[in-house]
CSV table of C-alpha atoms and ligand atoms in Angstrom, one decimal:
chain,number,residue,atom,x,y,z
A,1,UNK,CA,-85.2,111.8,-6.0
A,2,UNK,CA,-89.0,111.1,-6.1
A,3,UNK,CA,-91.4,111.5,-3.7
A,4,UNK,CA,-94.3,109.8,-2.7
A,5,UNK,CA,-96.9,110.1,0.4
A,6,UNK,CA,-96.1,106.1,1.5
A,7,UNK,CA,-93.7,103.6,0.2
A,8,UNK,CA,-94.8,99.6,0.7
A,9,UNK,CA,-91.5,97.1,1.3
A,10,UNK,CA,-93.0,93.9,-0.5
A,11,UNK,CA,-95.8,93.4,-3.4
A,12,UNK,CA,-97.5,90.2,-2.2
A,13,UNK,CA,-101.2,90.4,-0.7
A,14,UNK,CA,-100.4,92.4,2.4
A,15,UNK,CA,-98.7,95.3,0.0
A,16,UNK,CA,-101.0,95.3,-3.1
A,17,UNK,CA,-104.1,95.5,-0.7
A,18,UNK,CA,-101.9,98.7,1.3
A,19,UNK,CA,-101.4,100.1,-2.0
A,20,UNK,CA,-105.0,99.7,-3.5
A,21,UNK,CA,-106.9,101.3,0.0
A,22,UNK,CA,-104.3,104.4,0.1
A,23,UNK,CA,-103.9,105.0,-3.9
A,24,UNK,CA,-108.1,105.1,-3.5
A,25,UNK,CA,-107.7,107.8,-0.8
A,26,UNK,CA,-105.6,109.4,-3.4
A,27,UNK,CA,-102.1,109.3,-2.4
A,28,UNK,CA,-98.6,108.9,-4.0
A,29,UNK,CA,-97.9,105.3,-3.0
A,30,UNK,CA,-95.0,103.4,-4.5
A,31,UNK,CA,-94.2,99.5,-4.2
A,32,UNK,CA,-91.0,98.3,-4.2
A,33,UNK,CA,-91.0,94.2,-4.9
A,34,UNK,CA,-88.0,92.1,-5.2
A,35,UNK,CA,-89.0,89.5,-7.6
A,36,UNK,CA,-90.2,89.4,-10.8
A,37,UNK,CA,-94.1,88.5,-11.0
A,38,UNK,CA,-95.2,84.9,-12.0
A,39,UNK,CA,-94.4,82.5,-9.2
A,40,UNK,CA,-96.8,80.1,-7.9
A,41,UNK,CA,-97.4,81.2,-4.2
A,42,UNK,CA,-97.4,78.6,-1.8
A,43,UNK,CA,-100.3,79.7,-0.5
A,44,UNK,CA,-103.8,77.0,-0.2
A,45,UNK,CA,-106.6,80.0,-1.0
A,46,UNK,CA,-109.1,79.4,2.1
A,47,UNK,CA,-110.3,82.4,3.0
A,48,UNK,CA,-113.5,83.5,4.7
A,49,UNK,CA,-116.1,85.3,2.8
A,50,UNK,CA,-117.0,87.8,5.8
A,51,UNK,CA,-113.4,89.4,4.6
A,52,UNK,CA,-115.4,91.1,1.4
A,53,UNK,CA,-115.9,93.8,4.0
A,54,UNK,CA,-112.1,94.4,4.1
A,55,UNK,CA,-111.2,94.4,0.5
A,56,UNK,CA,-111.0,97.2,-1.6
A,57,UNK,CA,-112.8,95.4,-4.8
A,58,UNK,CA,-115.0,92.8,-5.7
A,59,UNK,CA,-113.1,89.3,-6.4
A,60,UNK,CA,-115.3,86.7,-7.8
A,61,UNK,CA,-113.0,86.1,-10.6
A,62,UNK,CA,-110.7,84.8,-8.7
A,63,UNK,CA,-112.6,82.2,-6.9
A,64,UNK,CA,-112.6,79.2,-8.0
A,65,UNK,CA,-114.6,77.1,-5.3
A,66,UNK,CA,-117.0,77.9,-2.9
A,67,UNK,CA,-117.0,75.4,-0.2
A,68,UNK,CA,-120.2,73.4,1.5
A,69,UNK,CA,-118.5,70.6,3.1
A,70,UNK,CA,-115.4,71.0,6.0
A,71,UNK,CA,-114.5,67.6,6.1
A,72,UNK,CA,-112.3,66.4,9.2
A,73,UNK,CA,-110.5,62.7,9.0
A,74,UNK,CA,-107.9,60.9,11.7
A,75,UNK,CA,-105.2,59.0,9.5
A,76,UNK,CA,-107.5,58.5,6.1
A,77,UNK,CA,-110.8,57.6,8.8
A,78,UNK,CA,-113.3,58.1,11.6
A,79,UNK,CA,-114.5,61.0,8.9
A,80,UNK,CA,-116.2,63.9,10.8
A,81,UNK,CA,-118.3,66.5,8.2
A,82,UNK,CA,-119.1,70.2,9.3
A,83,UNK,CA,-122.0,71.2,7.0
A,84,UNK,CA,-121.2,75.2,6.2
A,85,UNK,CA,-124.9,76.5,6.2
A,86,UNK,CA,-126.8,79.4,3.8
A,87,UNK,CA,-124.5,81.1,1.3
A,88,UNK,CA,-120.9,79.4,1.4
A,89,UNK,CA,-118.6,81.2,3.9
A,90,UNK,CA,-115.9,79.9,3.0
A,91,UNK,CA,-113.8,79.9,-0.9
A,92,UNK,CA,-111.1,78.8,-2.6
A,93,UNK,CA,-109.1,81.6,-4.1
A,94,UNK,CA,-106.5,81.5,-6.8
A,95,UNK,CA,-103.7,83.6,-4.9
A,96,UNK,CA,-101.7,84.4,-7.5
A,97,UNK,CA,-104.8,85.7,-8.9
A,98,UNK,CA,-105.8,87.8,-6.2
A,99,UNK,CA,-102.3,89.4,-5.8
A,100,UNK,CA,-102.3,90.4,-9.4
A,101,UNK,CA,-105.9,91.6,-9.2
A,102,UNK,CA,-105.2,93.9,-6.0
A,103,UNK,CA,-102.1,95.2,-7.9
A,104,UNK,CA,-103.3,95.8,-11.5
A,105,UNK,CA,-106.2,97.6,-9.4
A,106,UNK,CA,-103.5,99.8,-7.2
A,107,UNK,CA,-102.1,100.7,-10.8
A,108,UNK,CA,-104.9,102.1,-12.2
A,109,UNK,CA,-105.8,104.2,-9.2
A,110,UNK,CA,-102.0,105.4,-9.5
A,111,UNK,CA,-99.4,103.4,-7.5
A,112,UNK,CA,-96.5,102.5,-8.7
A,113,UNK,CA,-94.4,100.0,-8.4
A,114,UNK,CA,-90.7,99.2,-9.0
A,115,UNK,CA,-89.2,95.5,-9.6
A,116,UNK,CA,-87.4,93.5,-9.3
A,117,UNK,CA,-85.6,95.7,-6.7
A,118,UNK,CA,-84.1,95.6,-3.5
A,119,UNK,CA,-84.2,98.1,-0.4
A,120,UNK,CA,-80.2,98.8,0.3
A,121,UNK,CA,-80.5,101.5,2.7
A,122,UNK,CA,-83.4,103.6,4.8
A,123,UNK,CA,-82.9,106.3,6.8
A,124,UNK,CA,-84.8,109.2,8.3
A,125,UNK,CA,-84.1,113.0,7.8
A,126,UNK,CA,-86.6,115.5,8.9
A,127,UNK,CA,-89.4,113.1,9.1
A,128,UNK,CA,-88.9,111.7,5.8
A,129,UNK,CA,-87.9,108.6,5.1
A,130,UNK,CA,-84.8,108.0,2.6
A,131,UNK,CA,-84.8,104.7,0.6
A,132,UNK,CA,-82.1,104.1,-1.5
A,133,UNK,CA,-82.5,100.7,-3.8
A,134,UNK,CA,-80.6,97.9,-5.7
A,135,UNK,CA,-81.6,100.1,-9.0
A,136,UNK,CA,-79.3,102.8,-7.9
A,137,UNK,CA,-82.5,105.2,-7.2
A,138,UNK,CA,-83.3,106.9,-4.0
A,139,UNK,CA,-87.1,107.2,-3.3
A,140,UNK,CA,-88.5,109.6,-0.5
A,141,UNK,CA,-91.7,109.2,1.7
A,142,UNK,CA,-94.1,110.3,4.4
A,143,UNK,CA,-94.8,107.0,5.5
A,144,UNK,CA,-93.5,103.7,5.1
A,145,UNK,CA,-95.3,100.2,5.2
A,146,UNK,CA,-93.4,96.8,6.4
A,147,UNK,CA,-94.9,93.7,3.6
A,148,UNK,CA,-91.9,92.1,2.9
A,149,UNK,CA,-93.7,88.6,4.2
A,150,UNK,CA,-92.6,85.6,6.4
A,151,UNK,CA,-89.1,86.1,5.7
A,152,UNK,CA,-89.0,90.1,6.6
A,153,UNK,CA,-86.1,91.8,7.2
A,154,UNK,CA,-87.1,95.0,8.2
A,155,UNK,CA,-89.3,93.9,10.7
A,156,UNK,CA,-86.3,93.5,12.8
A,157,UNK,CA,-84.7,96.7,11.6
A,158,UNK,CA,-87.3,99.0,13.0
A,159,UNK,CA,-88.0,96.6,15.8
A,160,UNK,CA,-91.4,95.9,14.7
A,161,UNK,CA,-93.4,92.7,16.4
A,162,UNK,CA,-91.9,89.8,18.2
A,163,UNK,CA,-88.4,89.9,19.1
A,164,UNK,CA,-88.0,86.2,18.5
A,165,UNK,CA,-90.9,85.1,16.0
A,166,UNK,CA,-92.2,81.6,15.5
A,167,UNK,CA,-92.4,79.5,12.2
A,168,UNK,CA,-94.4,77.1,11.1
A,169,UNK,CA,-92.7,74.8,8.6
A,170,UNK,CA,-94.8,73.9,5.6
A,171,UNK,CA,-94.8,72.5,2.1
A,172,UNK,CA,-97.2,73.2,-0.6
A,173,UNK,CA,-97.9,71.6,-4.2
A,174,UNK,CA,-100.8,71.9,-6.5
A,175,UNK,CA,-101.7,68.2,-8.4
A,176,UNK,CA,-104.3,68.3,-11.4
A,177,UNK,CA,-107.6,66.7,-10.7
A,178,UNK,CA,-109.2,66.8,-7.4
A,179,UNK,CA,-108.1,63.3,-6.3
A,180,UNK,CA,-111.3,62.4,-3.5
A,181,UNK,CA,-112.1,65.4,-2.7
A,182,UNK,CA,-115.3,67.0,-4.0
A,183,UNK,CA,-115.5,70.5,-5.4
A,184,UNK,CA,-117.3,72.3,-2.8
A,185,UNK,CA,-115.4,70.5,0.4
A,186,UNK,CA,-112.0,71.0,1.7
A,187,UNK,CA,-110.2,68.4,3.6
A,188,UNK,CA,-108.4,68.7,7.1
A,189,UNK,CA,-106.0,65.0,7.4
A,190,UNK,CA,-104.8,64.7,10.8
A,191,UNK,CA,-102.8,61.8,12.6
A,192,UNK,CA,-99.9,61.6,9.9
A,193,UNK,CA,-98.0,65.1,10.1
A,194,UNK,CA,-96.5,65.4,14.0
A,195,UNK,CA,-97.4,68.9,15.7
A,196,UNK,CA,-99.8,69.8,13.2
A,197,UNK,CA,-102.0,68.4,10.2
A,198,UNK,CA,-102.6,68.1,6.1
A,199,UNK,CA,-105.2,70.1,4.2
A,200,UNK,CA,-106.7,69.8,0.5
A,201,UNK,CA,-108.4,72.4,-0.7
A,202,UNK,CA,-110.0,72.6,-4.4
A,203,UNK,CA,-109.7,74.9,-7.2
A,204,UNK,CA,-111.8,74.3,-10.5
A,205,UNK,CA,-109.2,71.8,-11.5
A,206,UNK,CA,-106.3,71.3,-9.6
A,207,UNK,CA,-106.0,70.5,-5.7
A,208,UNK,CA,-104.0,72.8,-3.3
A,209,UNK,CA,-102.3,70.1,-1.4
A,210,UNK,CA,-100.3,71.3,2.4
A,211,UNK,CA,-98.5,69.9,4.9
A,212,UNK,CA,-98.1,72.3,8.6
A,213,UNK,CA,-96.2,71.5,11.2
A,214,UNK,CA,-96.6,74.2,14.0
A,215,UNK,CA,-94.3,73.3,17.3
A,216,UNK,CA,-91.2,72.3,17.8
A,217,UNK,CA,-89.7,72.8,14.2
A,218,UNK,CA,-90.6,69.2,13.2
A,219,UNK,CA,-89.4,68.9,9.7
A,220,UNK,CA,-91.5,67.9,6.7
A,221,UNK,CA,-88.6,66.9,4.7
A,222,UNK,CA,-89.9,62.9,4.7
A,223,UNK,CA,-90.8,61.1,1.2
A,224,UNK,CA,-92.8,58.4,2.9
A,225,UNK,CA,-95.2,61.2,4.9
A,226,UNK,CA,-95.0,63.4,2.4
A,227,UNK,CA,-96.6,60.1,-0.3
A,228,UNK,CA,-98.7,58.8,2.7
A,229,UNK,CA,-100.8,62.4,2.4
A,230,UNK,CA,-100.8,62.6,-1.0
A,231,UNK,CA,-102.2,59.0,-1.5
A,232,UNK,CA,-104.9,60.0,1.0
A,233,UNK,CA,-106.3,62.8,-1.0
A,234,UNK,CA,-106.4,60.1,-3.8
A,235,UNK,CA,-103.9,60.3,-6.1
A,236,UNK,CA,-101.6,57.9,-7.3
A,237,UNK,CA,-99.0,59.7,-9.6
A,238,UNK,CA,-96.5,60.9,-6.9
A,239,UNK,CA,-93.9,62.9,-9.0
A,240,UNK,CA,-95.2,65.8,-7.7
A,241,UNK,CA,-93.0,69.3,-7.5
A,242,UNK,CA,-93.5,70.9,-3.8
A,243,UNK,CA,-92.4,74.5,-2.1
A,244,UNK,CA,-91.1,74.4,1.6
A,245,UNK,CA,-92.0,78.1,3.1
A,246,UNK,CA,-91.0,78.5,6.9
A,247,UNK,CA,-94.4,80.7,7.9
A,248,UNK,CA,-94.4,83.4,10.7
A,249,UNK,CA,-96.8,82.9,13.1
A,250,UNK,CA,-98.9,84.8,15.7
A,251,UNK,CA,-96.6,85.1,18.6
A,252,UNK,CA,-98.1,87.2,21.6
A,253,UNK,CA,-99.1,91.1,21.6
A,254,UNK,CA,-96.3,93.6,20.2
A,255,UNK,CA,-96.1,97.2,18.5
A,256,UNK,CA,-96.4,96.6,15.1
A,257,UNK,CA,-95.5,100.2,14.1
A,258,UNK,CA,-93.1,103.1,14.9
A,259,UNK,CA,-92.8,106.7,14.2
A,260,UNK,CA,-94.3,107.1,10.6
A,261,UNK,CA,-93.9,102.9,9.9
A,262,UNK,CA,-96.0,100.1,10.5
A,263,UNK,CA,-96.1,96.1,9.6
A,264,UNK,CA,-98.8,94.4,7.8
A,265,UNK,CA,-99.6,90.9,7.0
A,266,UNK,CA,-96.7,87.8,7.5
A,267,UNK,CA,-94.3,90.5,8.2
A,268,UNK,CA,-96.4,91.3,11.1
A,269,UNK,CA,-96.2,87.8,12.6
A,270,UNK,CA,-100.1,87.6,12.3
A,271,UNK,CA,-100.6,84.5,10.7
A,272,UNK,CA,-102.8,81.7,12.4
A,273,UNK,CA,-100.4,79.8,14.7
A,274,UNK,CA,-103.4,76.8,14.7
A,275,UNK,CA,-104.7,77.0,11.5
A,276,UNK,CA,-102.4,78.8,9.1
A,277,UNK,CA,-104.7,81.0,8.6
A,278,UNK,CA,-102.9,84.3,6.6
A,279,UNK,CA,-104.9,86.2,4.0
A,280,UNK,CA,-107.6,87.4,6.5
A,281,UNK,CA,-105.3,89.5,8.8
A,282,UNK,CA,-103.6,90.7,6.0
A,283,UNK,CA,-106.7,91.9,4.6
A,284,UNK,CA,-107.3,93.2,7.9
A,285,UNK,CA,-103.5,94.7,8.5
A,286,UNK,CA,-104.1,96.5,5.2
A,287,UNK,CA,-107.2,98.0,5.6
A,288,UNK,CA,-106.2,99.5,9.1
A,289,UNK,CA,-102.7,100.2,8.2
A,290,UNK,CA,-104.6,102.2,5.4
A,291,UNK,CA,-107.0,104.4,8.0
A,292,UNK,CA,-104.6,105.2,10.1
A,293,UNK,CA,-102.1,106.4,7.5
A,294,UNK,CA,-105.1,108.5,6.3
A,295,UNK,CA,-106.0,109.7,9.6
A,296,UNK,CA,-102.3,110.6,10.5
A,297,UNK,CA,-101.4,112.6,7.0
A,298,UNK,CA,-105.2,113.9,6.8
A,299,UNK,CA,-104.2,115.5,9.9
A,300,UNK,CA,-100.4,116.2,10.0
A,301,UNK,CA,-99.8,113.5,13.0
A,302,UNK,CA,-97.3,110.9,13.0
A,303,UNK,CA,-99.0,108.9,15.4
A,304,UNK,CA,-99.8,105.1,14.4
A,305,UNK,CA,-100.0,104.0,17.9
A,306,UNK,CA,-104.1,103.0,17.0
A,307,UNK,CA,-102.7,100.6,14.1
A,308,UNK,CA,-101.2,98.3,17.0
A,309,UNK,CA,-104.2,98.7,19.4
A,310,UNK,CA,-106.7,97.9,16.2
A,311,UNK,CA,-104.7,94.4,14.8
A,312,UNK,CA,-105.0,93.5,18.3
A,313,UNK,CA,-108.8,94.1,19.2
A,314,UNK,CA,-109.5,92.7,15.8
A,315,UNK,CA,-106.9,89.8,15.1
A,316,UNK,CA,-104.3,89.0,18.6
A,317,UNK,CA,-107.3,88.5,20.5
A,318,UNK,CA,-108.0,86.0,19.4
A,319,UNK,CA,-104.8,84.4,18.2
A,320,UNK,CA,-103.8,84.5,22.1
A,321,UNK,CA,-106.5,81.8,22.5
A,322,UNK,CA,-105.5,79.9,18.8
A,323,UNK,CA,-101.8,80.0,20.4
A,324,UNK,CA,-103.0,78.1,23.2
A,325,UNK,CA,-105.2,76.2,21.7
A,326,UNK,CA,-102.9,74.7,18.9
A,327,UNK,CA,-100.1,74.1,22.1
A,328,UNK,CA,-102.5,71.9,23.5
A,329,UNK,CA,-103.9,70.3,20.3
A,330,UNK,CA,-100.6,69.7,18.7
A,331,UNK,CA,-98.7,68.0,21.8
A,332,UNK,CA,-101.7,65.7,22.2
A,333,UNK,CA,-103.5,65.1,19.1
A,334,UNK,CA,-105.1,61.4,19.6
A,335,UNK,CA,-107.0,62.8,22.5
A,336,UNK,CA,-107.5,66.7,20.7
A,337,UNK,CA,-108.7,64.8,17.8
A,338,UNK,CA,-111.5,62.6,20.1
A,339,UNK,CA,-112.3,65.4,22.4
A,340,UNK,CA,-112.5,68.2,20.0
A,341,UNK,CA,-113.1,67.6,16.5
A,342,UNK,CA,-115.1,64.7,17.4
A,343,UNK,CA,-116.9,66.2,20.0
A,344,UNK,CA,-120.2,67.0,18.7
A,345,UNK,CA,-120.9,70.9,18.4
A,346,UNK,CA,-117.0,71.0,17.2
A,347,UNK,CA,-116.9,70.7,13.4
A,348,UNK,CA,-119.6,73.3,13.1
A,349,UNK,CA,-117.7,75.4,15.4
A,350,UNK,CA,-114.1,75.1,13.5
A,351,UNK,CA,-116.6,76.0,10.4
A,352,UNK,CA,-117.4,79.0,11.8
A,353,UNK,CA,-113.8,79.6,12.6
A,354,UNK,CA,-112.9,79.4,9.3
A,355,UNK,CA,-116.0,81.6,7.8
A,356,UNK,CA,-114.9,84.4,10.2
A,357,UNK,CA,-118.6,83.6,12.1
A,358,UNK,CA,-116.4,83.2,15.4
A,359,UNK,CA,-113.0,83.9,17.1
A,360,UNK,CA,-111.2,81.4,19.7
A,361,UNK,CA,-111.8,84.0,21.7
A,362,UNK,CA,-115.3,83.4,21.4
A,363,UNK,CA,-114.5,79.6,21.8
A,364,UNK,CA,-112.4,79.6,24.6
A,365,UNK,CA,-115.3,81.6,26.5
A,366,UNK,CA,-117.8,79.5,25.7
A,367,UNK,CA,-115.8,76.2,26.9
A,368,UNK,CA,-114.7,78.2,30.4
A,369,UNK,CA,-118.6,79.1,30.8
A,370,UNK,CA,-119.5,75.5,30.1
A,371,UNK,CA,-116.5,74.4,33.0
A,372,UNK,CA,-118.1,76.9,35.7
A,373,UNK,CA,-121.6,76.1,35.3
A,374,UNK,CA,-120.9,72.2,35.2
A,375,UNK,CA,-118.6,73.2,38.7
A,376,UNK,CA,-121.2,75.3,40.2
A,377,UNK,CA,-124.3,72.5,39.5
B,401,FAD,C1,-98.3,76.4,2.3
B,401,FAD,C2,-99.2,77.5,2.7
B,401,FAD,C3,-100.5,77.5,2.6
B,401,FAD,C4,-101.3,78.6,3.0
B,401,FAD,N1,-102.7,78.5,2.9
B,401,FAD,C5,-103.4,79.5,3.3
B,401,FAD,C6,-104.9,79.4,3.2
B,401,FAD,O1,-105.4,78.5,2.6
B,401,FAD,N2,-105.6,80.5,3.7
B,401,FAD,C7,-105.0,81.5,4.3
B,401,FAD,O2,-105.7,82.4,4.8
B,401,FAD,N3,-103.7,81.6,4.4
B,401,FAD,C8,-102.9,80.6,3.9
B,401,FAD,N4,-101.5,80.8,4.0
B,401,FAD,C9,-100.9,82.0,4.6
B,401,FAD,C10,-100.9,83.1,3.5
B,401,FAD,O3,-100.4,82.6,2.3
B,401,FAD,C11,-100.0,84.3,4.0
B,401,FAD,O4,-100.4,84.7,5.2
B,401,FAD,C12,-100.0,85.4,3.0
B,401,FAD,O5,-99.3,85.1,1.8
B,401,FAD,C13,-99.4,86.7,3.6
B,401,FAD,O6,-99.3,87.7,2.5
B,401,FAD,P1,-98.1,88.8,2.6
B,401,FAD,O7,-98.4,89.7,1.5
B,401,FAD,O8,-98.0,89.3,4.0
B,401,FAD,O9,-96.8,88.0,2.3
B,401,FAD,P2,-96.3,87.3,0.9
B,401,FAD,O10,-97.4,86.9,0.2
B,401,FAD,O11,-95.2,86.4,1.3
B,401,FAD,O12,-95.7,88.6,0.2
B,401,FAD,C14,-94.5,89.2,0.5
B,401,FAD,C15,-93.9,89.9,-0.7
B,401,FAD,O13,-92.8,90.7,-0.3
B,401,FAD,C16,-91.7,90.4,-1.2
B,401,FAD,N5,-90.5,90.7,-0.5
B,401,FAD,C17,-89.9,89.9,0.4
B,401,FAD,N6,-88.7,90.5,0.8
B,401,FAD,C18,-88.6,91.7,0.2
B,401,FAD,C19,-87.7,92.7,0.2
B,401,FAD,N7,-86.6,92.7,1.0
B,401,FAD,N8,-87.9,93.8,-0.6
B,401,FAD,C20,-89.0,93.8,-1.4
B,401,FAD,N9,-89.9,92.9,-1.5
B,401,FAD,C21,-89.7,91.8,-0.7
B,401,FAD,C22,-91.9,89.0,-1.7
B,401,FAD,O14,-91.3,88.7,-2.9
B,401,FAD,C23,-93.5,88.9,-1.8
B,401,FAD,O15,-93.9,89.3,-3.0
B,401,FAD,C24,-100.7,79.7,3.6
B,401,FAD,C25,-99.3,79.8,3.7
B,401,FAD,C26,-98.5,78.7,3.3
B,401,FAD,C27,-97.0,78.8,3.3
């Protein structure tokens, strides 16, 4: 049986970025994926620059556009444009990319990982945990980290984050060329996809085309949308190949660990619930998820409790405002659409949303201060 300090469940973004901040600390980490590496992720690549704080290496290799332009349109018009100031805030990543970079990085600094394999069994003895896998191996560990994604089933095992989590249905392709969308802008389409919105966002020479749909489980399973959004980003040629991925969501404050486990990333229900929004808390998950593993085997404590407390000073915070936000947005969009994004200081401040320069949170106190003072005058 080996033996390693922490075992990861799931070697997507969440789980390689684990891996690389504990195998730097210098412990035994093992991964244990269930596919076999090479599949496009569904997975557009915005991600806020102010996140090179939580990463564990440099990645400009992997991005492929650095954004200027936010460009906000109602049904292919009545264009708004959200200049992003000073040095861009906001890129375009290659996920499949990253993920590989983070990994290949964990596995020079030691971690292993095991695939394509599947967890069969855990269980604890004498505060270890026990993993017995799809390879016919058993594995032991210290500590074990929850990355197993949108789909996670061992969230729900170890009764980890909301009891009944929310999805957002979405569908992803990648066309070559950029269609009409420049190389340093990204595209939010609203008006054609109900309870939520299209986005195009560019890579050197391909687009990352998506479809959300965030309330009520509207479907996106319709040709004549789906051709309608692709036509508005400019392209013609519509035999395009695209992924549906039901996404978990940010569904209120819960315990995101246990005794000696923890969740990170999707699996943690931390994504967006307005904006889709996914690779920064998982960068975020990770790098705390990392400390307090450190702090609890640096000091022979088996208390994550801080983990929780942490993703939700940092991330649910906000997301609490986001949730209400995108109810209201989403069940009334027309009038979100002229109130909000049209209003005038809005597309700079969904830019700065996006760049990581500000939270709802931040937002939603800025709009109630602006309520009072207008009722108190
Ligand atoms: C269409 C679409 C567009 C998006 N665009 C953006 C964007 O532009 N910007 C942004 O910030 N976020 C975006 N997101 C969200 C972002 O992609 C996710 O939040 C991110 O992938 C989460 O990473 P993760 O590692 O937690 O999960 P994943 O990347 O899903 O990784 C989970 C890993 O676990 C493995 N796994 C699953 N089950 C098991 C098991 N039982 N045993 C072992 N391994 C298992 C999987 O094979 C996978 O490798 C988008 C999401 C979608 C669906």
């Amino acid at each position: 049986m080996k033996d390693f300090d922490i075992i990861i469940i799931g070697g997507g973004l969440s789980g390689s970025s684990t891996a690389l901040n504990l195998s730097k600390k210098g412990y035994k980490v093992l991964i244990i994926e269930k596919e076999v590496f090479g599949n496009i992720k569904p997975c557009a690549g915005g991600m806020a620059s102010s996140m090179k704080k939580f990463l564990p290496l440099n990645i400009d290799q992997v991005i492929e556009s650095k954004i200027r332009n936010v460009e906000f349109r109602w049904e292919s018009s009545d264009n708004v444009v959200a200049d992003l100031s000073g040095e861009s805030p906001f890129w375009i990543i290659r996920r499949e990319k990253l993920d590989q970079l983070l990994l290949n990085e964990a596995l020079k600094y030691g971690s292993e990982i095991i695939r394509p394999v599947q967890v069969e069994e855990i269980t604890s003895q004498n505060k270890t945990w026990i993993i017995k896998c799809s390879n016919q191996e058993t594995y032991k560990s210290k500590f074990l980290v929850i990355a197993d994604g949108s789909q996670s089933h061992w969230v729900r095992y170890f009764d980890l984050g909301p009891r009944k989590p929310k999805f957002a249905n979405t569908l992803a392709l990648r066309l070559k060329g950029l269609g009409n969308i420049p190389k340093d802008a990204v595209r939010f389409e609203f008006g054609f996809v109900k309870y939520g919105f299209a986005w195009a966002f560019p890579l050197k020479d391909s687009l990352n085309i998506g479809l959300g749909t965030f309330i009520n489980n509207k479907t996106l399973e319709d040709e004549d949308l789906n051709n309608k959004v692709i036509k508005s980003f400019g392209f013609e040629d519509l035999s395009f190949k695209a992924v549906h991925k039901r996404l978990r969501i940010w569904n209120g404050v819960h315990k995101l660990n246990g005794d000696r486990v923890l969740a990170v990333g999707d699996a943690a229900s931390l994504c967006d619930p307005f904006l889709a929004e996914g690779i920064r808390p998982s960068l975020i998950s990770s790098y705390f998820a990392a400390e307090n593993i450190d702090q609890c085997l640096s000091t022979n404590k088996n208390d994550l409790n801080n983990y929780s407390i942490s993703i939700n000073n940092e991330w649910g915070k906000s997301m609490a405002w986001g949730k209400r936000i995108a109810q209201i947005f989403y069940r009334f969009p027309k009038t979100g659409y002229q109130l909000g994004v049209k209003r005038k200081t809005a597309p700079k401040r969904i830019a700065q949303i996006l760049s990581g320069q500000m939270s709802y949170e931040d937002i939603a106190k800025r709009v109630i201060k602006r309520l009072l003072t207008k009722s108190e005058g």
